[in-house]
Amino acid sequence: IAEATRIANPGCYATAIELAYAPLINNDLIELDDLVVVAASGTSGAGRKATASLLATEVMGSMSAYKVGGLHQHTAEIEQELTAQTGEQVTLAMTPLLAPMSRGILATCTATAKPGVTQDAIDLAFQNAYVDEPFVQVLTQTWPTTAAVAGSNNVQLRAVLDPHANRITVISTEDNLVKGAAGQAVQNANIMLGHKETAGLSAIGVAP
């Protein structure tokens, strides 16, 4: 990034989902052909255009799915970047949901665990992956929430092993307007221009 003159910022869904899966892929902890994501986004993810289905009277008190069946535009980007992590083809099934909130993404990312994987191995993979990342917070005792990251450039992650189903679930959350958009652009610009990566950005949410 420091050498680049142009940067393509990752999409908001792509950021939340790729950060959830990358440590699992890089440590060979999951099967690559069974990645399933159900992710909810606030209405601002669709922009500012006046659309009836995004009006507060339509959204508040209700949740709905959209672009189901591999139709979401971020799916190809996520598969491309996760495949680049391993060199093997990654297949993703993604169901996006519209949540009754103005901003934020919460993604539930699951995958089949490889034989012998333990919770300790999962925790170690995430800690090692993000120990030096100022805007990625790995949780082990509490669960990520959209309120905790609202207005910040932070991503919260928590990964757990479900021994009964032999699956790993990662909960990932971010503010789609900051880490998923403008904040991420500022972070990249800081690196390109030789500034401190965290300049002008906060890892602390503004809730309540």
XYZ file of N, CA and C in Angstrom:
624
model
N 0.834 -1.203 0.000
C 0.000 0.000 0.000
C 0.868 1.253 0.000
N 1.949 1.219 0.759
C 2.832 2.385 0.840
C 3.449 2.732 -0.513
N 3.560 1.772 -1.399
C 4.166 1.994 -2.718
C 3.135 2.355 -3.774
N 1.859 2.237 -3.456
C 0.801 2.366 -4.460
C 0.440 3.822 -4.716
N -0.109 4.059 -5.894
C -0.659 5.377 -6.220
C -2.176 5.335 -6.297
N -2.730 4.138 -6.418
C -4.184 3.966 -6.398
C -4.522 2.770 -5.501
N -5.595 2.913 -4.739
C -6.019 1.856 -3.822
C -7.503 1.576 -4.039
N -7.859 0.297 -4.148
C -9.257 -0.114 -4.166
C -9.613 -0.607 -2.770
N -10.436 0.163 -2.069
C -10.821 -0.236 -0.717
C -11.763 -1.438 -0.759
N -11.581 -2.398 0.155
C -12.495 -3.537 0.213
C -13.913 -3.084 0.537
N -14.890 -3.856 0.095
C -16.273 -3.570 0.439
C -16.526 -3.781 1.924
N -17.647 -3.258 2.403
C -17.949 -3.339 3.838
C -18.207 -4.775 4.279
N -19.056 -5.493 3.562
C -19.254 -6.908 3.884
C -17.947 -7.676 3.738
N -17.206 -7.386 2.671
C -15.963 -8.116 2.403
C -14.979 -7.972 3.551
N -14.865 -6.785 4.112
C -13.934 -6.561 5.216
C -14.309 -7.399 6.430
N -15.575 -7.340 6.829
C -16.022 -8.082 8.008
C -15.836 -9.583 7.817
N -16.120 -10.089 6.632
C -16.092 -11.533 6.394
C -14.674 -12.034 6.173
N -13.871 -11.307 5.421
C -12.490 -11.754 5.170
C -11.667 -11.764 6.452
N -11.851 -10.764 7.311
C -11.122 -10.752 8.578
C -11.547 -11.917 9.472
N -12.794 -12.360 9.328
C -13.280 -13.493 10.126
C -12.669 -14.810 9.666
N -12.510 -14.981 8.370
C -12.047 -16.268 7.845
C -10.534 -16.368 7.684
N -9.840 -15.258 7.500
C -8.412 -15.312 7.157
C -7.566 -16.119 8.149
N -7.698 -15.926 9.470
C -6.867 -16.732 10.386
C -7.163 -18.220 10.308
N -8.411 -18.570 10.043
C -8.786 -19.982 9.934
C -8.189 -20.605 8.677
N -8.207 -19.853 7.592
C -7.647 -20.346 6.326
C -6.129 -20.440 6.407
N -5.505 -19.401 6.926
C -4.038 -19.360 6.961
C -3.435 -20.402 7.897
N -4.234 -20.891 8.854
C -3.755 -21.919 9.784
C -4.339 -23.295 9.493
N -4.968 -23.431 8.321
C -5.475 -24.726 7.849
C -6.427 -25.358 8.862
N -7.366 -24.553 9.373
C -8.282 -25.031 10.399
C -9.657 -25.408 9.859
N -9.964 -25.017 8.602
C -11.313 -25.242 8.069
C -11.268 -25.817 6.659
N -12.395 -26.437 6.277
C -12.591 -26.859 4.891
C -12.979 -25.632 4.063
N -12.503 -25.570 2.832
C -12.676 -24.355 2.036
C -13.913 -24.363 1.145
N -14.626 -25.494 1.096
C -15.768 -25.594 0.189
C -17.107 -25.470 0.898
N -17.093 -25.025 2.152
C -18.337 -24.981 2.927
C -18.363 -23.763 3.838
N -18.104 -22.602 3.274
C -18.149 -21.364 4.039
C -19.546 -20.759 3.898
N -20.214 -20.567 5.031
C -21.590 -20.065 5.033
C -21.665 -18.816 5.899
N -22.208 -17.744 5.333
C -22.297 -16.461 6.031
C -23.735 -15.958 6.022
N -24.207 -15.549 7.182
C -25.447 -14.780 7.286
C -25.057 -13.451 7.931
N -25.230 -12.359 7.190
C -24.716 -11.065 7.649
C -25.792 -9.995 7.544
N -25.934 -9.218 8.612
C -26.938 -8.158 8.666
C -26.272 -6.799 8.547
N -26.905 -5.923 7.771
C -26.375 -4.574 7.563
C -27.451 -3.542 7.858
N -27.008 -2.371 8.328
C -27.918 -1.245 8.476
C -28.281 -0.642 7.131
N -29.262 0.218 7.129
C -29.800 0.758 5.875
C -28.809 1.630 5.115
N -27.844 2.221 5.814
C -26.887 3.096 5.123
C -25.997 2.322 4.160
N -25.963 0.990 4.271
C -25.195 0.191 3.325
C -25.703 0.313 1.908
N -26.952 0.758 1.743
C -27.542 0.901 0.406
C -27.415 2.320 -0.134
N -26.723 3.200 0.604
C -26.564 4.575 0.128
C -27.678 5.481 0.609
N -27.770 6.678 -0.013
C -28.706 7.704 0.455
C -29.916 7.872 -0.462
N -29.994 7.099 -1.518
C -31.111 7.241 -2.440
C -32.432 6.983 -1.726
N -33.428 7.801 -2.010
C -34.741 7.645 -1.378
C -35.451 6.442 -1.983
N -35.413 5.334 -1.257
C -36.038 4.096 -1.707
C -37.082 3.676 -0.686
N -38.270 3.336 -1.152
C -39.382 3.034 -0.245
C -39.027 1.915 0.731
N -38.344 0.890 0.254
C -38.042 -0.265 1.113
C -37.036 0.058 2.198
N -36.346 1.218 2.098
C -35.353 1.601 3.090
C -35.849 2.701 4.037
N -37.076 3.144 3.865
C -37.629 4.163 4.750
C -37.776 3.613 6.161
N -37.626 4.488 7.149
C -37.699 4.058 8.545
C -39.020 3.353 8.849
N -40.112 3.820 8.253
C -41.412 3.202 8.520
C -41.493 1.783 7.980
N -40.669 1.459 6.994
C -40.650 0.108 6.430
C -39.682 -0.805 7.177
N -38.579 -0.222 7.667
C -37.484 -1.026 8.211
C -37.589 -1.224 9.713
N -37.952 -0.192 10.449
C -37.932 -0.288 11.903
C -38.908 -1.361 12.393
N -38.405 -2.213 13.286
C -39.235 -3.288 13.806
C -39.331 -4.483 12.888
N -38.491 -4.514 11.841
C -38.570 -5.618 10.886
C -37.176 -5.956 10.363
N -36.966 -7.240 10.043
C -35.746 -7.662 9.356
C -36.136 -8.402 8.094
N -35.315 -8.283 7.063
C -35.620 -8.959 5.800
C -34.330 -9.357 5.112
N -34.421 -10.375 4.266
C -33.285 -10.817 3.462
C -33.337 -10.151 2.089
N -32.187 -10.056 1.443
C -32.140 -9.498 0.081
C -30.965 -10.113 -0.669
N -31.040 -10.113 -1.981
C -29.984 -10.652 -2.851
C -29.534 -12.038 -2.389
N -30.512 -12.890 -2.115
C -30.243 -14.251 -1.650
C -29.914 -15.143 -2.845
N -29.086 -16.160 -2.615
C -28.769 -17.110 -3.674
C -27.533 -16.748 -4.464
N -26.531 -16.166 -3.786
C -25.280 -15.839 -4.465
C -25.326 -14.595 -5.317
N -26.312 -13.725 -5.093
C -26.498 -12.552 -5.940
C -25.787 -11.303 -5.424
N -25.321 -11.321 -4.172
C -24.731 -10.100 -3.631
C -23.387 -9.807 -4.301
N -23.179 -8.538 -4.617
C -22.008 -8.130 -5.392
C -20.686 -8.354 -4.664
N -20.703 -8.464 -3.343
C -19.457 -8.679 -2.603
C -19.007 -10.137 -2.592
N -19.879 -11.059 -2.974
C -19.541 -12.482 -2.895
C -18.298 -12.804 -3.715
N -18.252 -12.323 -4.955
C -17.108 -12.612 -5.826
C -15.818 -12.028 -5.265
N -15.893 -10.825 -4.695
C -14.715 -10.185 -4.104
C -14.191 -10.999 -2.922
N -15.104 -11.470 -2.076
C -14.704 -12.243 -0.900
C -14.054 -13.556 -1.324
N -14.664 -14.266 -2.262
C -14.097 -15.522 -2.743
C -12.725 -15.302 -3.371
N -12.593 -14.232 -4.141
C -11.314 -13.930 -4.791
C -10.205 -13.727 -3.774
N -10.468 -12.923 -2.747
C -9.419 -12.592 -1.786
C -9.115 -13.748 -0.839
N -10.124 -14.518 -0.454
C -9.862 -15.668 0.397
C -9.140 -16.765 -0.384
N -9.462 -16.909 -1.651
C -8.743 -17.864 -2.498
C -7.277 -17.461 -2.622
N -7.013 -16.160 -2.707
C -5.635 -15.676 -2.809
C -4.843 -15.985 -1.540
N -5.542 -16.103 -0.403
C -4.862 -16.409 0.857
C -4.254 -17.806 0.841
N -4.936 -18.727 0.157
C -4.539 -20.131 0.246
C -4.076 -20.734 -1.067
N -4.471 -20.137 -2.191
C -4.140 -20.723 -3.488
C -5.117 -21.797 -3.913
N -6.056 -22.168 -3.033
C -7.097 -23.123 -3.367
C -8.435 -22.387 -3.472
N -9.323 -22.927 -4.319
C -10.603 -22.274 -4.539
C -11.458 -22.294 -3.275
N -11.917 -21.131 -2.879
C -12.808 -20.986 -1.734
C -14.223 -20.747 -2.250
N -15.202 -21.457 -1.675
C -16.598 -21.294 -2.068
C -17.388 -20.730 -0.898
N -18.139 -19.658 -1.165
C -18.866 -18.943 -0.114
C -20.353 -18.896 -0.446
N -21.188 -19.215 0.538
C -22.637 -18.998 0.439
C -23.000 -17.866 1.391
N -23.529 -16.789 0.843
C -23.780 -15.591 1.652
C -25.246 -15.180 1.570
N -25.853 -14.964 2.737
C -27.219 -14.444 2.806
C -27.195 -13.110 3.533
N -27.406 -11.999 2.818
C -27.436 -10.691 3.470
C -28.821 -10.384 4.039
N -28.820 -9.698 5.170
C -30.053 -9.281 5.822
C -30.045 -7.771 6.014
N -31.208 -7.172 5.899
C -31.364 -5.750 6.205
C -31.880 -5.634 7.627
N -31.091 -4.977 8.486
C -31.436 -4.849 9.902
C -32.050 -3.483 10.179
N -32.908 -3.395 11.188
C -33.565 -2.128 11.515
C -32.651 -1.187 12.292
N -31.580 -0.753 11.639
C -30.641 0.207 12.229
C -30.035 1.014 11.087
N -29.500 2.164 11.388
C -29.000 3.037 10.331
C -27.606 2.646 9.859
N -26.799 2.047 10.746
C -25.428 1.727 10.367
C -24.951 0.488 11.124
N -23.909 -0.155 10.579
C -23.321 -1.310 11.228
C -23.511 -2.585 10.418
N -22.586 -3.518 10.603
C -22.682 -4.862 10.030
C -22.352 -5.856 11.129
N -23.137 -6.920 11.203
C -22.822 -8.046 12.069
C -22.918 -9.306 11.218
N -21.785 -9.996 11.074
C -21.708 -11.173 10.216
C -21.478 -12.427 11.048
N -22.275 -13.448 10.790
C -22.084 -14.773 11.384
C -21.462 -15.656 10.312
N -20.189 -15.995 10.496
C -19.404 -16.704 9.483
C -19.074 -18.099 10.003
N -19.495 -19.144 9.296
C -19.253 -20.506 9.761
C -18.522 -21.321 8.705
N -17.883 -22.404 9.170
C -17.172 -23.322 8.279
C -16.973 -24.644 9.000
N -16.827 -25.717 8.231
C -16.539 -27.024 8.801
C -15.110 -27.063 9.314
N -14.950 -27.494 10.568
C -13.615 -27.597 11.162
C -12.906 -28.846 10.647
N -11.609 -28.735 10.442
C -10.822 -29.902 10.073
C -10.623 -30.800 11.293
N -10.351 -32.095 11.073
C -10.203 -33.023 12.204
C -9.134 -32.561 13.195
N -9.469 -32.685 14.479
C -8.495 -32.386 15.521
C -8.390 -30.934 15.931
N -9.150 -30.053 15.304
C -9.081 -28.628 15.653
C -9.660 -28.404 17.047
N -8.993 -27.574 17.830
C -9.431 -27.260 19.190
C -9.710 -25.771 19.337
N -10.420 -25.419 20.412
C -10.675 -24.004 20.679
C -9.374 -23.252 20.937
N -8.437 -23.893 21.608
C -7.145 -23.246 21.868
C -6.431 -22.903 20.566
N -6.493 -23.797 19.574
C -5.845 -23.540 18.282
C -6.512 -22.376 17.566
N -7.822 -22.296 17.681
C -8.565 -21.191 17.064
C -8.184 -19.868 17.719
N -8.198 -19.844 19.059
C -7.847 -18.619 19.779
C -6.440 -18.154 19.425
N -5.509 -19.085 19.367
C -4.126 -18.739 19.045
C -4.014 -18.178 17.637
N -4.740 -18.756 16.694
C -4.698 -18.278 15.308
C -5.161 -16.827 15.219
N -6.232 -16.487 15.929
C -6.755 -15.122 15.876
C -5.846 -14.143 16.616
N -5.335 -14.548 17.766
C -4.443 -13.658 18.500
C -3.184 -13.358 17.701
N -2.595 -14.373 17.092
C -1.379 -14.180 16.302
C -1.644 -13.325 15.063
N -2.807 -13.506 14.458
C -3.117 -12.776 13.227
C -3.285 -11.280 13.469
N -3.852 -10.917 14.619
C -4.252 -9.524 14.810
C -3.596 -8.828 15.999
N -2.582 -9.437 16.581
C -1.959 -8.855 17.768
C -1.397 -7.469 17.510
N -0.949 -7.202 16.290
C -0.351 -5.898 15.982
C -1.277 -4.997 15.169
N -2.553 -5.374 15.064
C -3.504 -4.589 14.274
C -4.300 -3.653 15.185
N -4.129 -2.342 15.036
C -4.775 -1.413 15.966
C -6.289 -1.352 15.820
N -6.816 -1.801 14.678
C -8.252 -1.683 14.448
C -8.970 -3.032 14.371
N -8.340 -4.073 14.887
C -9.001 -5.373 14.972
C -8.918 -5.854 16.417
N -10.067 -6.070 17.024
C -10.142 -6.473 18.433
C -10.694 -7.893 18.512
N -9.898 -8.820 19.022
C -10.308 -10.213 19.182
C -10.863 -10.404 20.590
N -12.109 -10.831 20.680
C -12.774 -11.038 21.960
C -12.812 -12.519 22.305
N -12.746 -12.841 23.598
C -12.843 -14.226 24.043
C -13.883 -14.422 25.140
N -14.347 -13.332 25.749
C -15.288 -13.444 26.864
C -16.647 -12.835 26.549
N -16.663 -11.796 25.737
C -17.914 -11.141 25.373
C -18.122 -11.269 23.863
N -19.322 -10.899 23.409
C -19.643 -11.032 21.994
C -19.584 -9.678 21.292
N -19.155 -9.660 20.040
C -19.147 -8.415 19.273
C -20.555 -7.835 19.142
N -20.636 -6.515 19.202
C -21.914 -5.830 19.006
C -21.713 -4.645 18.074
N -22.736 -4.309 17.328
C -22.628 -3.169 16.419
C -22.505 -1.859 17.191
N -23.134 -1.776 18.363
C -23.052 -0.541 19.150
C -21.620 -0.269 19.592
N -20.860 -1.314 19.900
C -19.504 -1.140 20.412
C -18.554 -0.555 19.370
N -18.853 -0.732 18.088
C -17.955 -0.232 17.040
C -18.529 0.958 16.289
N -19.734 1.391 16.623
C -20.367 2.503 15.914
C -19.508 3.759 15.979
N -19.257 4.364 14.831
C -18.467 5.581 14.759
C -16.980 5.358 14.837
N -16.532 4.106 14.840
C -15.101 3.804 14.953
C -14.596 3.060 13.724
N -13.279 2.941 13.632
C -12.642 2.185 12.550
C -12.307 0.763 13.009
N -12.921 0.345 14.099
C -12.595 -0.930 14.729
C -13.456 -2.070 14.193
N -12.885 -3.266 14.191
C -13.618 -4.506 13.920
C -13.498 -5.390 15.152
N -14.604 -5.932 15.609
C -14.591 -6.894 16.700
C -14.843 -8.293 16.151
N -14.081 -9.283 16.670
C -14.215 -10.667 16.236
C -14.250 -11.588 17.449
N -15.048 -12.638 17.352
C -14.956 -13.729 18.316
C -15.223 -15.039 17.580
N -14.353 -16.025 17.782
C -14.458 -17.312 17.094
C -14.640 -18.427 18.108
N -15.602 -19.321 17.839
C -15.861 -20.435 18.745
C -16.040 -21.732 17.958
N -15.613 -22.821 18.569
C -15.783 -24.150 18.002
C -17.074 -24.764 18.529
N -17.881 -25.301 17.606
C -19.080 -26.041 17.970
C -18.780 -27.528 17.769
N -18.383 -28.252 18.819
C -17.988 -29.655 18.661
C -19.136 -30.537 18.188
N -20.357 -30.199 18.571
C -21.512 -31.009 18.192
C -21.707 -31.010 16.672
N -21.623 -29.829 16.058
C -21.818 -29.710 14.609
C -20.498 -29.776 13.844
N -19.374 -29.807 14.576
C -18.041 -29.793 13.962
C -17.872 -28.580 13.054
N -18.314 -27.439 13.555
C -18.184 -26.198 12.790
C -17.552 -25.117 13.670
N -16.895 -24.179 13.004
C -16.363 -22.990 13.673
C -17.237 -21.814 13.277
N -17.636 -21.039 14.268
C -18.436 -19.842 14.027
C -17.635 -18.622 14.454
N -17.566 -17.639 13.560
C -16.911 -16.367 13.865
C -17.953 -15.260 13.759
N -18.101 -14.492 14.820
C -18.961 -13.314 14.793
C -18.075 -12.101 14.544
N -18.421 -11.332 13.537
C -17.621 -10.174 13.132
C -18.528 -8.958 13.023
N -18.079 -7.823 13.555
C -18.890 -6.620 13.454
C -18.026 -5.396 13.182
N -18.609 -4.455 12.457
C -17.927 -3.205 12.115
C -18.970 -2.139 11.827
N -18.535 -0.901 11.800
C -19.357 0.203 11.313
C -19.155 0.265 9.799
N -20.196 0.018 9.039
C -20.058 -0.037 7.586
C -19.680 1.304 6.965
N -19.914 2.400 7.676
C -19.581 3.720 7.135
C -18.156 4.157 7.482
N -17.539 3.487 8.455
C -16.182 3.868 8.863
C -15.217 2.774 8.408
N -15.085 1.695 9.168
C -14.184 0.627 8.738
C -14.608 0.041 7.394
N -15.906 0.066 7.126
C -16.383 -0.470 5.855
C -16.343 0.517 4.710
N -15.889 1.744 4.971
C -15.922 2.752 3.897
C -14.901 3.866 4.155
N -15.369 5.022 4.657
C -14.526 6.211 4.721
C -13.315 6.039 5.635
N -13.510 5.412 6.796
C -12.389 5.229 7.720
C -11.299 4.368 7.115
N -11.707 3.337 6.416
C -10.743 2.471 5.766
C -9.963 3.214 4.684
N -10.643 4.118 3.979
C -9.967 4.938 2.976
C -8.930 5.851 3.628
N -9.272 6.436 4.769
C -8.327 7.281 5.501
C -7.135 6.441 5.968
N -7.402 5.248 6.470
C -6.329 4.357 6.926
C -5.360 4.050 5.787
N -5.881 3.736 4.620
C -5.023 3.470 3.464
C -4.264 4.719 3.031
N -4.942 5.868 3.062
C -4.276 7.120 2.682
C -3.126 7.442 3.641
N -3.332 7.186 4.923
C -2.263 7.404 5.910
C -1.025 6.586 5.557
N -1.231 5.316 5.199
C -0.112 4.440 4.851
C 0.569 4.942 3.575
N -0.221 5.314 2.579
C 0.328 5.793 1.303
C 1.174 7.048 1.484
N 0.740 7.924 2.395
C 1.396 9.219 2.563
C 2.470 9.211 3.645
N 2.701 8.048 4.252
C 3.746 7.943 5.266
C 3.359 8.461 6.626
N 2.053 8.650 6.858
C 1.603 9.078 8.176
C 1.414 7.866 9.093
N 1.228 8.111 10.369
C 0.873 7.048 11.290
C -0.455 6.448 10.852
N -0.527 5.129 10.802
C -1.714 4.455 10.266
C -2.997 4.845 10.988
N -2.907 5.145 12.259
C -4.091 5.431 13.074
C -4.483 6.909 13.075
N -3.758 7.753 12.359
C -4.007 9.196 12.405
C -5.441 9.531 11.999
N -6.117 10.300 12.851
C -7.464 10.749 12.547
C -8.535 9.712 12.729
N -8.181 8.545 13.230
C -9.129 7.434 13.355
C -9.218 6.959 14.796
N -10.370 6.431 15.166
C -10.572 5.936 16.530
C -10.953 4.466 16.492
N -10.477 3.738 17.503
C -10.875 2.340 17.680
C -11.965 2.205 18.735
N -12.421 3.325 19.242
C -13.420 3.344 20.319
C -14.753 3.822 19.768
N -15.815 3.036 19.955
C -17.135 3.412 19.476
C -17.725 4.558 20.270
N -18.805 5.130 19.742
C -19.408 6.307 20.370
C -20.698 5.970 21.123
N -21.115 4.693 21.117
C -22.356 4.327 21.810
C -22.201 4.522 23.317
N -23.263 4.898 24.053
C -24.642 5.019 23.522
C -24.869 6.395 22.922
